Short mmCIF file of C-alpha atoms and ligand atoms in Angstrom, two decimals:
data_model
loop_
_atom_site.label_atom_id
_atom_site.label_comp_id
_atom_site.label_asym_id
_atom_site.label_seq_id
_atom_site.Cartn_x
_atom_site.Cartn_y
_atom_site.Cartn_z
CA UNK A 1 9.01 115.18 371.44
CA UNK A 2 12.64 113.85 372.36
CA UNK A 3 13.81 110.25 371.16
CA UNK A 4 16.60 108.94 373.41
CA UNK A 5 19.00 105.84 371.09
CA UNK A 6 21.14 103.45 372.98
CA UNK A 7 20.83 100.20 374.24
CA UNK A 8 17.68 99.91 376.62
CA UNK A 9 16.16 97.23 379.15
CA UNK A 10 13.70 97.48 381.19
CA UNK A 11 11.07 94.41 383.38
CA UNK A 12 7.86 93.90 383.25
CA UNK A 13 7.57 91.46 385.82
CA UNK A 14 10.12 89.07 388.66
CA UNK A 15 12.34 87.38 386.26
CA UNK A 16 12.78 84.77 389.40
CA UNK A 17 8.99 83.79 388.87
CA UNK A 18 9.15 84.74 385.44
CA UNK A 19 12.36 84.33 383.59
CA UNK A 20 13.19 86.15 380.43
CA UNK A 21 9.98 86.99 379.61
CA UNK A 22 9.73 89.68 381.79
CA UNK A 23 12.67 91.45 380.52
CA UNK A 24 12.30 93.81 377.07
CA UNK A 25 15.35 94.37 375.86
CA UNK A 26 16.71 96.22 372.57
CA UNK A 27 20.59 96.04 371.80
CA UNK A 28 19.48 98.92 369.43
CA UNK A 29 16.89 101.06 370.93
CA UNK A 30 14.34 104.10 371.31
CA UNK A 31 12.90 105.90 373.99
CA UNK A 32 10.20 108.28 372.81
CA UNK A 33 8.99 110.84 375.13
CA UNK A 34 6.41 113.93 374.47
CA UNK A 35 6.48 117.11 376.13
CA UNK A 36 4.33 116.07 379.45
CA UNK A 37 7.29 113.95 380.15
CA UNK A 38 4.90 110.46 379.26
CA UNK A 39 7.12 107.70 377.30
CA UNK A 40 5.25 107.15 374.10
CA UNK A 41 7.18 104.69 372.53
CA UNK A 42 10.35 102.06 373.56
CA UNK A 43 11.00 99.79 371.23
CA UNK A 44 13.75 98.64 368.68
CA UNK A 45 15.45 102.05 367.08
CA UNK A 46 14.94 100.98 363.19
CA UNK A 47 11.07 100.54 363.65
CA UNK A 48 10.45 103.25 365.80
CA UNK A 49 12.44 105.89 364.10
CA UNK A 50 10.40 105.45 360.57
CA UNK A 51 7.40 106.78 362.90
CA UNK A 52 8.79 108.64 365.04
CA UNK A 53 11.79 110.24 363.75
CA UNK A 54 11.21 113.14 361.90
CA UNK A 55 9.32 115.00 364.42
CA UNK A 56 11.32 114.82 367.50
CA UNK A 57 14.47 115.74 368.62
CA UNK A 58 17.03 112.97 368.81
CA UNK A 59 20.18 112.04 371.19
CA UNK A 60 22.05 109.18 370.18
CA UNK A 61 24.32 107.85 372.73
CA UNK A 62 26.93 105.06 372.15
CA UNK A 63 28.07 102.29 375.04
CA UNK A 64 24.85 103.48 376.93
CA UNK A 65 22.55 101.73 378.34
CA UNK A 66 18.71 103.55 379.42
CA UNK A 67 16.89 102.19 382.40
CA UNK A 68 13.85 102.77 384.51
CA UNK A 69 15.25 105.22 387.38
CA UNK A 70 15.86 103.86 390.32
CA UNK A 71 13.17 103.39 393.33
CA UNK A 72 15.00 103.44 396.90
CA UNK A 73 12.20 101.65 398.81
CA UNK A 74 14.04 102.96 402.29
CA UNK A 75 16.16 105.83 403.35
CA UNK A 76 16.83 107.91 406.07
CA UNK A 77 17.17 111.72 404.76
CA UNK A 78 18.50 113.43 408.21
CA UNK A 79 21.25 110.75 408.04
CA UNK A 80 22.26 112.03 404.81
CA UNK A 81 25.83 113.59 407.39
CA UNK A 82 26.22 110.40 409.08
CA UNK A 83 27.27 107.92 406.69
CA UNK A 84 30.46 105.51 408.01
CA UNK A 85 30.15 106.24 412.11
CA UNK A 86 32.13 103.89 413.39
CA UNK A 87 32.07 100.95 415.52
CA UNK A 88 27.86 100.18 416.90
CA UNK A 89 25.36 98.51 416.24
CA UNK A 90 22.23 99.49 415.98
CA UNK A 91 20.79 100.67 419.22
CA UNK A 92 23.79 102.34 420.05
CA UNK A 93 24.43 103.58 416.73
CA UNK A 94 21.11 105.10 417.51
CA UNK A 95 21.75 106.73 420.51
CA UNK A 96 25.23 107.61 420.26
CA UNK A 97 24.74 108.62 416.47
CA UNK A 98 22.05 109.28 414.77
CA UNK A 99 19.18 110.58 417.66
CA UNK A 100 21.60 113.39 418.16
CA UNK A 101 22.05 114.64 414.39
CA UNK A 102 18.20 114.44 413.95
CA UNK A 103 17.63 116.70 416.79
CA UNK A 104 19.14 119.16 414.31
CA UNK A 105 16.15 118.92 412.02
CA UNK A 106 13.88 121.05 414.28
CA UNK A 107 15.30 124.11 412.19
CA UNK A 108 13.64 124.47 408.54
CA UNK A 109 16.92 126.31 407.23
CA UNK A 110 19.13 123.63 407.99
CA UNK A 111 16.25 120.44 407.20
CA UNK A 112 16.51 122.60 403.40
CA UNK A 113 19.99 122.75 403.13
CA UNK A 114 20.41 118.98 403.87
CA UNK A 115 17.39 117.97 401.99
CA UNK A 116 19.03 119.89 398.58
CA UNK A 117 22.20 117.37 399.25
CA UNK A 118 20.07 114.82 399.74
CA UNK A 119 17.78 115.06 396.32
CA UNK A 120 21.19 115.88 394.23
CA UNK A 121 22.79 112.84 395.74
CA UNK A 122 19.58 110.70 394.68
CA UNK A 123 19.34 112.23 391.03
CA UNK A 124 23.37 111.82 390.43
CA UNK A 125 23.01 108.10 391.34
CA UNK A 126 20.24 107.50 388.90
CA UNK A 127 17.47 107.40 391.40
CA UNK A 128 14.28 109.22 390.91
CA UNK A 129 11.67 107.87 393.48
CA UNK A 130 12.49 106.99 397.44
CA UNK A 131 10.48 105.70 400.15
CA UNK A 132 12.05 108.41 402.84
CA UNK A 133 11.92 108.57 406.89
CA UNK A 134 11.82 112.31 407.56
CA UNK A 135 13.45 113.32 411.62
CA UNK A 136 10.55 113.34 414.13
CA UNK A 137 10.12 117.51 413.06
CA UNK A 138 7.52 118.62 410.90
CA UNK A 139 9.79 120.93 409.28
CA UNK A 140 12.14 118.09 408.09
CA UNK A 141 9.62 116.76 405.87
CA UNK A 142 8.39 119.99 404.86
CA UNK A 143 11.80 120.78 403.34
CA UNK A 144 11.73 117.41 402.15
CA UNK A 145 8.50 118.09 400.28
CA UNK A 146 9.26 121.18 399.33
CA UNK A 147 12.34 120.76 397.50
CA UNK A 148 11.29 117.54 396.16
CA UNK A 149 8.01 119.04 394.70
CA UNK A 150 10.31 121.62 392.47
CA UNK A 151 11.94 118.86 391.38
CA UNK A 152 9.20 117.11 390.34
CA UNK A 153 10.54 113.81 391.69
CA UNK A 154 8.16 111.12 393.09
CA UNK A 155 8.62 111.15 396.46
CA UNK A 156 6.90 109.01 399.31
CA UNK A 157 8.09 110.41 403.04
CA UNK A 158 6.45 110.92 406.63
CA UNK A 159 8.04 112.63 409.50
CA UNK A 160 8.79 109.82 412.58
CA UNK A 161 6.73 109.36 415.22
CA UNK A 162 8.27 108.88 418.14
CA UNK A 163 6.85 109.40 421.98
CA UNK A 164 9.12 106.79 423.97
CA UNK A 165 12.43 105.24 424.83
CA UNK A 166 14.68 107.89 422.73
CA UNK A 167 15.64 111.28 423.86
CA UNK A 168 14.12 114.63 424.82
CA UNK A 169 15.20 116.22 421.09
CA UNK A 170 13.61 113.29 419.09
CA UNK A 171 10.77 113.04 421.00
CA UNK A 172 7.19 114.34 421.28
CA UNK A 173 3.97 114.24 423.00
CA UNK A 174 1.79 111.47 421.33
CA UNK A 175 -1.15 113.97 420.73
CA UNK A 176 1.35 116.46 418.46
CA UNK A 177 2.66 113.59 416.26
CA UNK A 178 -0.45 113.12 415.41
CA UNK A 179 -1.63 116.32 414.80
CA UNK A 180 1.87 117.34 412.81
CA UNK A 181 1.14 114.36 410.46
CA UNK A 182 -2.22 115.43 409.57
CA UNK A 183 -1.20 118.96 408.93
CA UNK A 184 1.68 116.99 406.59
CA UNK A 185 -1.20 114.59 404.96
CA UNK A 186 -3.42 117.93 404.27
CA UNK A 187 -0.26 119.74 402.70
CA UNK A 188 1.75 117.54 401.03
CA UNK A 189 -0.28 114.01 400.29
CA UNK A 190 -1.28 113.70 396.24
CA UNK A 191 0.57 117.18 395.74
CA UNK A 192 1.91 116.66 392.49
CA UNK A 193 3.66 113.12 392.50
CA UNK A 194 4.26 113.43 396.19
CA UNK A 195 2.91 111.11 398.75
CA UNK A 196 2.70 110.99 402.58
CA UNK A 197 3.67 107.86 404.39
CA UNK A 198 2.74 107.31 408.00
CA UNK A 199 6.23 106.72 409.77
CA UNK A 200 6.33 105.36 413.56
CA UNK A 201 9.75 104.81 413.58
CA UNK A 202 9.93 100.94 415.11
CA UNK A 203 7.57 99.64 417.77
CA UNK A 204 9.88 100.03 420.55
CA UNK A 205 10.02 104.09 419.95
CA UNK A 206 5.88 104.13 419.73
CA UNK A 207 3.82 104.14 422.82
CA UNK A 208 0.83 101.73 422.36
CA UNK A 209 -1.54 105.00 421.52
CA UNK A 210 0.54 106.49 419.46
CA UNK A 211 0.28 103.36 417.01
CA UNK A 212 -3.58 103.25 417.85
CA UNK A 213 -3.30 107.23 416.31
CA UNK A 214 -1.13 105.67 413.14
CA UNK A 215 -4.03 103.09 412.77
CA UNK A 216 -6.79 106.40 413.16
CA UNK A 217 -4.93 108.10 410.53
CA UNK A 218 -4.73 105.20 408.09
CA UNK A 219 -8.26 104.92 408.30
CA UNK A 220 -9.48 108.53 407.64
CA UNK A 221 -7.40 108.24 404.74
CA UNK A 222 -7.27 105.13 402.90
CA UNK A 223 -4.36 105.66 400.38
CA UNK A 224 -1.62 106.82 402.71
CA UNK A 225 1.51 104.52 402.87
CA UNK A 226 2.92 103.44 405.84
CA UNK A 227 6.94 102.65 406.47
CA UNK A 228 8.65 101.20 409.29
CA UNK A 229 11.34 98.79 410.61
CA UNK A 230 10.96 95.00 411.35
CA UNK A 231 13.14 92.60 412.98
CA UNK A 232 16.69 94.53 412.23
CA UNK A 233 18.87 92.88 415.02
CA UNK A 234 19.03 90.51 417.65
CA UNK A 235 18.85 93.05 420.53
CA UNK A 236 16.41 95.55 419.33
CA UNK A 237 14.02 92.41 419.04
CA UNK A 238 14.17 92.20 422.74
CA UNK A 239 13.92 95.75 423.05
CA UNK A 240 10.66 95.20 421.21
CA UNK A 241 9.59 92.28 422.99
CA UNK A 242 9.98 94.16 426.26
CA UNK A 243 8.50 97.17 425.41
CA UNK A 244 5.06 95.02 424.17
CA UNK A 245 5.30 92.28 426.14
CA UNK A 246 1.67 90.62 426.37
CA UNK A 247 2.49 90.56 421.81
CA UNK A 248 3.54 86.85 420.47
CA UNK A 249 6.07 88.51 418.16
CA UNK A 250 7.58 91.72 416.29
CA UNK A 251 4.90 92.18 413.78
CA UNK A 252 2.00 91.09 415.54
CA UNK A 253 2.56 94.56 417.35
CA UNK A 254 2.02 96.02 413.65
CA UNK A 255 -0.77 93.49 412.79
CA UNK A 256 -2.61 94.93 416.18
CA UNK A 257 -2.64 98.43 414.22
CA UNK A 258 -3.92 97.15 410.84
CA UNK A 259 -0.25 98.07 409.66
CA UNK A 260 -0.26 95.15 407.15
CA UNK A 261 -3.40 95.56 404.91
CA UNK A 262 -2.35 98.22 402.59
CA UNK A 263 1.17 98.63 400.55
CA UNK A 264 3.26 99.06 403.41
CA UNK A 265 7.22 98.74 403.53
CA UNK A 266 8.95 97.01 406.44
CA UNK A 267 12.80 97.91 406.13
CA UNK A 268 15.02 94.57 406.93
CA UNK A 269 12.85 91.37 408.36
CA UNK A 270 15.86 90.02 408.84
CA UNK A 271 15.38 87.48 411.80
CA UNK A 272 11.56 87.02 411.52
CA UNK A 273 10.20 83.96 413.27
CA UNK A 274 7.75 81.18 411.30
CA UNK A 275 4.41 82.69 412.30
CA UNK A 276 5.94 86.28 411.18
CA UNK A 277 6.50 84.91 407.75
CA UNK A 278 2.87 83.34 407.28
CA UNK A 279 1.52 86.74 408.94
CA UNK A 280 3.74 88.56 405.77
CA UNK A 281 2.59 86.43 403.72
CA UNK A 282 -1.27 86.82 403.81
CA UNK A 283 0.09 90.32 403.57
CA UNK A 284 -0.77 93.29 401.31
CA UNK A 285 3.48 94.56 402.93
CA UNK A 286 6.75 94.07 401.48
CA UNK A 287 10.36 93.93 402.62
CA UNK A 288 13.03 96.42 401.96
CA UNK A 289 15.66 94.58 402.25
CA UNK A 290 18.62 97.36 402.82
CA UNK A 291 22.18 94.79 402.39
CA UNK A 292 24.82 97.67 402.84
CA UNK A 293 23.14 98.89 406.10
CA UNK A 294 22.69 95.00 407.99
CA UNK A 295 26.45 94.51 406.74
CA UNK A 296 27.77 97.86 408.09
CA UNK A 297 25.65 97.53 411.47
CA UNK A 298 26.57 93.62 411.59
CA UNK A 299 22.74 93.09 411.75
CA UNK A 300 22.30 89.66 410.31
CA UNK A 301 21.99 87.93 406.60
CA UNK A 302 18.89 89.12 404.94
CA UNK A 303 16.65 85.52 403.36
CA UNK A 304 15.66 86.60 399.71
CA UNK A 305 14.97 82.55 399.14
CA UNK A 306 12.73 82.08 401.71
CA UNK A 307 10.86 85.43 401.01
CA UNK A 308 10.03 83.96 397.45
CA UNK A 309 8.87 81.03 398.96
CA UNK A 310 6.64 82.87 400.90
CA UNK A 311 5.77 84.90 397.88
CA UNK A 312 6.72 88.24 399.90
CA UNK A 313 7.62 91.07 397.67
CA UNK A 314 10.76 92.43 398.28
CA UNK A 315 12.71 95.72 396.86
CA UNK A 316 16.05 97.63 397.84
CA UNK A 317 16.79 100.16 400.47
CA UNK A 318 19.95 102.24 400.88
CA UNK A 319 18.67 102.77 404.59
CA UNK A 320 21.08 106.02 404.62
CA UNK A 321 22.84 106.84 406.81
CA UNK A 322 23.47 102.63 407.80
CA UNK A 323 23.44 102.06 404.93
CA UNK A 324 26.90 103.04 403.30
CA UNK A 325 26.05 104.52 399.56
CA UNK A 326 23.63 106.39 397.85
CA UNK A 327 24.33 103.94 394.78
CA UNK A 328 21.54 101.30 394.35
CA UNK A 329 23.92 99.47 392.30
CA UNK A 330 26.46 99.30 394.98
CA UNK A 331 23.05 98.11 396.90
CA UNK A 332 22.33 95.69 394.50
CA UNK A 333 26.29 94.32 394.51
CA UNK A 334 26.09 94.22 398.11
CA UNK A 335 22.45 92.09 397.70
CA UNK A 336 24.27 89.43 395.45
CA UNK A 337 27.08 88.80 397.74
CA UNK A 338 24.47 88.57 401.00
CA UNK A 339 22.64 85.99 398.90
CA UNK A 340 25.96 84.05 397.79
CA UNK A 341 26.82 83.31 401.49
CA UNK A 342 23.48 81.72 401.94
CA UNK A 343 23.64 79.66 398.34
CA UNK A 344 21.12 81.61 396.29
CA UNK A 345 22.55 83.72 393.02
CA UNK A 346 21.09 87.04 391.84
CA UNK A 347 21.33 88.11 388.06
CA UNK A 348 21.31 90.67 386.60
CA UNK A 349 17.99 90.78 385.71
CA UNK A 350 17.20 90.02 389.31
CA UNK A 351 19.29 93.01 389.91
CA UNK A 352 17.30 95.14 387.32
CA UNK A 353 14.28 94.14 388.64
CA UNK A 354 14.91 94.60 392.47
CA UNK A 355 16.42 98.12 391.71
CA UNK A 356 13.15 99.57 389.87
CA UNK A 357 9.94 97.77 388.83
CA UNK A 358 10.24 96.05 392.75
CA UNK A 359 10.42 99.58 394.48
CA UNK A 360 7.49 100.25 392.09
CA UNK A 361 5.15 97.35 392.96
CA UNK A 362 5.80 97.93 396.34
CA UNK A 363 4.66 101.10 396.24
CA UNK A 364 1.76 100.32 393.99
CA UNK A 365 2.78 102.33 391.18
CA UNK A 366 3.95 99.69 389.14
CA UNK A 367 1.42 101.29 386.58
CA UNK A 368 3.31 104.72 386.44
CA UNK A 369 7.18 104.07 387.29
CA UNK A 370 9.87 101.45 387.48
CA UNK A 371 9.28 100.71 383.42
CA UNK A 372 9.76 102.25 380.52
CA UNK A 373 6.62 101.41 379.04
CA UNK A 374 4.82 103.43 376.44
CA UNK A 375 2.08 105.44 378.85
CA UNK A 376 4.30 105.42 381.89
CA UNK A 377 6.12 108.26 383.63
CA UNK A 378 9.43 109.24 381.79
CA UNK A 379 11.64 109.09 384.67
CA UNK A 380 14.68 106.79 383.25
CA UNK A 381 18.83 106.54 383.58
CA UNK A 382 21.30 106.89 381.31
CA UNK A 383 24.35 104.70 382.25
CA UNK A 384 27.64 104.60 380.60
CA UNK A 385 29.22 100.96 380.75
CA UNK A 386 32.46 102.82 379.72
CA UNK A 387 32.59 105.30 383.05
CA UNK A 388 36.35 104.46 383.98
CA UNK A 389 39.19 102.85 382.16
CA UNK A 390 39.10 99.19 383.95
CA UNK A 391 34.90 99.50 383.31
CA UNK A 392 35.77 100.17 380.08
CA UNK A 393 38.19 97.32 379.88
CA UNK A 394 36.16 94.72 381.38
CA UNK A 395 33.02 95.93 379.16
CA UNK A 396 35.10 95.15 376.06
CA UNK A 397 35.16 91.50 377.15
CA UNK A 398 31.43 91.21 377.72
CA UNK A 399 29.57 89.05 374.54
CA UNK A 400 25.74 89.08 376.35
CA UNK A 401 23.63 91.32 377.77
CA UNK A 402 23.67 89.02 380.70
CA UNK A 403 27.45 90.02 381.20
CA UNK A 404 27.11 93.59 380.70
CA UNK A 405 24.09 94.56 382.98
CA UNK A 406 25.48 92.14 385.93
CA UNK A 407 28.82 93.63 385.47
CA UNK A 408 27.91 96.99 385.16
CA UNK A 409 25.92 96.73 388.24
CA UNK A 410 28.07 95.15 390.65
CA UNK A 411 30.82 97.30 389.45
CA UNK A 412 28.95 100.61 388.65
CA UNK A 413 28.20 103.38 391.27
CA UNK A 414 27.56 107.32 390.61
CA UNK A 415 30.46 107.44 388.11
CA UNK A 416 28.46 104.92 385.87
CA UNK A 417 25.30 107.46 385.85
CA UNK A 418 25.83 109.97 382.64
CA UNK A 419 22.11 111.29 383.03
CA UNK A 420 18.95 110.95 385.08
CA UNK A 421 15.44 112.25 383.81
CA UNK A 422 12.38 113.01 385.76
CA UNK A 423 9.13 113.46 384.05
CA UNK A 424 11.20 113.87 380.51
CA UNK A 425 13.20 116.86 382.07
CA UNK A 426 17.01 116.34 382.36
CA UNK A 427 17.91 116.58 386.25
CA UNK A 428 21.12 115.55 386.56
CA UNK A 429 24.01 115.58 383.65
CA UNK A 430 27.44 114.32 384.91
CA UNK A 431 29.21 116.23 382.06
CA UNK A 432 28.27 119.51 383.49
CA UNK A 433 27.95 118.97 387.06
CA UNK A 434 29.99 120.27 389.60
CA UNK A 435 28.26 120.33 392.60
CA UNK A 436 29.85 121.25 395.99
CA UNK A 437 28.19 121.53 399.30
CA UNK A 438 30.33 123.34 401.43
N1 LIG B 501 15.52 101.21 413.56
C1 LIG B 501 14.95 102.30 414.13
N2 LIG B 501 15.48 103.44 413.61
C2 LIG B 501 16.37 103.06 412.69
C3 LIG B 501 17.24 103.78 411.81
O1 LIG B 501 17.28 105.00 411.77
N3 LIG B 501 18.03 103.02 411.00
C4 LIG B 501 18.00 101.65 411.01
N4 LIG B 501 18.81 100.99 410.19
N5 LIG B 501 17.21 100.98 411.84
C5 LIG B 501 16.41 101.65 412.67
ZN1 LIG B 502 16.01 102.53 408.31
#
């Protein structure tokens, strides 16, 4: 058994529906873990350690603070070499971009040497789960799987599909995607804590049948995910629009394919129209809302008020390689500010909330991750509020745990993570890391 002692929070439910009460919090506390990497115990340190303290072993760190790991509910890992191109938005950043990197993911070798940065990028910002978009190649998501399946991280990822409107080297025959993500589903899906999620990339990259054979293979098997993107930007709705033109709207495409009855994640729904919200709504879906990517592609001002009016879960996406960091604080800081333009403020609670136990829920494994509560999967965070001088500084000045956490995570980024645990195991330690990749 190891006992971790610092300070600790953690949600149990939306503090915007449900206030405090869905925080636990201990200034002083202990997280308990036995040797199947299950938490057994979180609670206040001076309780805990009377029972649990003399048989485990015991770390004790000072101006830390232990979290749920994080849960990046979209991200893009062949774009893990194209962060910061310049200049488009985002069909051309498509075409002129990122189309001809992911061509380069036909070759195993290479899809394994990016998917290594990839993972140790994830675990040295603190996050532990990620809803991923493999290239349109098998063999990107087998390296994906692979590597991720040593690490024992929970990963959720599904090669595009793609059969129109992009070019030759992204491209396939409708009849292979399909068969390439069945041989993924029969490898990979429920291996370990991996899961497959049926990716067509965006309706306007899908021929009608190939959705028809996304809706076929969500059938056969009932407990696949499915992840896609939904009204990004002004010009790929048209693109849409054109490309399905007898459709009312956007997700009425998905609607036609039974896309929105299970836990499925739609990255931005950014410009939806009314009868997209209401067709959310009566949703089982949820938004990843992915703030540094619509900044960085000028894409539009994502509405987290009017998806909690609509009662629309909602989580965080990097969306690497738009997206511009790996950090899902830097995500969250960039969340608060989209929200601040449009007169709604985050906490950070909110913060907390929309950087773990959200990913969780939408993922339905609210049960297992995104907590640290005693039963759950030990996959937690340990950040130092004291990473640089001016962190340390501005920490000094902080009275409530209110000022602390919303500091430290509109400030924080990979500096601020000292050490990330999956399943118990330490996976990432800064004090000893010295990664290269060249
Ligand atoms: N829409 C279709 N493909 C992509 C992608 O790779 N990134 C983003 N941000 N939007 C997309
Ligand atoms: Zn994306």
């Amino acid at each position: 058994m190891d006992a971790y002692r610092a300070e600790i929070i953690y949600c149990t439910n939306d503090p915007s529906k449900f206030g405090e009460s869905s925080i636990c919090h201990f200034e002083d506390g202990l997280l308990v873990v036995n040797s199947s990497g299950e938490i057994v115990a979180c609670g206040e340190a001076k309780t805990l350690l009377k029972e649990w303290g003399g048989n485990c072993s015991y770390n004790e760190y000072k101006n830390h603070l232990i979290v749920p790991g994080f849960i990046d509910s979209h991200i893009h890992f062949p774009q893990t070499e194209m962060l910061a191109a310049h200049g488009e938005q985002l069909l051309s950043w498509l075409e002129n971009y990122t189309y001809p990197v992911e061509e380069n993911f036909c070759d195993k070798s290479y899809s394994l040497k990016i998917a290594n940065i990839f993972l140790t990028e994830l675990l040295k910002n603190g996050t532990t789960s990620a809803v991923v978009f493999g290239s349109v190649h098998k063999e990107s998501v087998d390296a994906l799987f692979e590597l991720s399946y040593e690490k024992n991280m929970r990963i959720i990822a599904g090669k595009a599909l793609m059969d129109r409107n992009v070019p030759f080297g992204v491209r396939e025959n409708t009849l292979d995607g399909f068969i390439k993500s069945k041989e993924l589903i029969d490898q990979w899906h429920n291996k370990g804590r991996l899961s497959y999620a049926v990716t067509p990339r965006f309706a306007a990259s899908s021929s009608y049948e190939q959705l028809d054979g996304c809706k076929k293979l969500l059938n056969d098997y009932p407990d696949l995910y499915l992840q896609t993107h939904l009204s990004e930007n002004h010009e790929e709705i048209d693109f849409v629009k054109k490309t399905y033109p007898t459709f009312q709207n956007y997700l009425s495409i998905y609607d036609e394919f039974d896309f929105l009855g299970r836990p499925s994640i739609f990255a931005h729904c950014i410009h939806l129209e009314k009868k997209e919200w209401d067709l959310m709504s009566n949703s089982k879906a949820a938004i990843s809302h992915c703030p540094t990517s619509n900044l960085f592609l000028g894409s539009g001002l994502f509405d987290m008020k009017k998806s909690r009016s609509f009662d629309i879960p909602v989580s965080l996406g990097t969306d690497i390689g738009a997206g511009t960091s790996f950090s899902m604080m830097q995500t969250f800081s960039e969340a608060y500010k989209i929200q601040q333009l449009q007169g709604t403020s985050l906490n950070g609670f909110d913060g907390l909330y929309l950087m773990t136990l959200a990913g969780a829920k939408a993922i339905n494994l609210d049960h297992r991750i995104g907590t640290l509560e005693a039963g759950t999967e030990a996959d937690f965070v340990i950040l130092n509020y004291n990473s640089t001088p001016y962190m340390e500084f501005r920490n000094s000045k902080c009275d409530t745990i209110h000022d602390r956490l919303f500091s430290l995570l509109m400030l924080g980024d990979d500096r601020a993570v000292s050490e990330t645990y999956i399943m118990g195991k330490k996976k990432f330690d800064q004090s000893n890391c010295n990664d290269t990749y060249l």
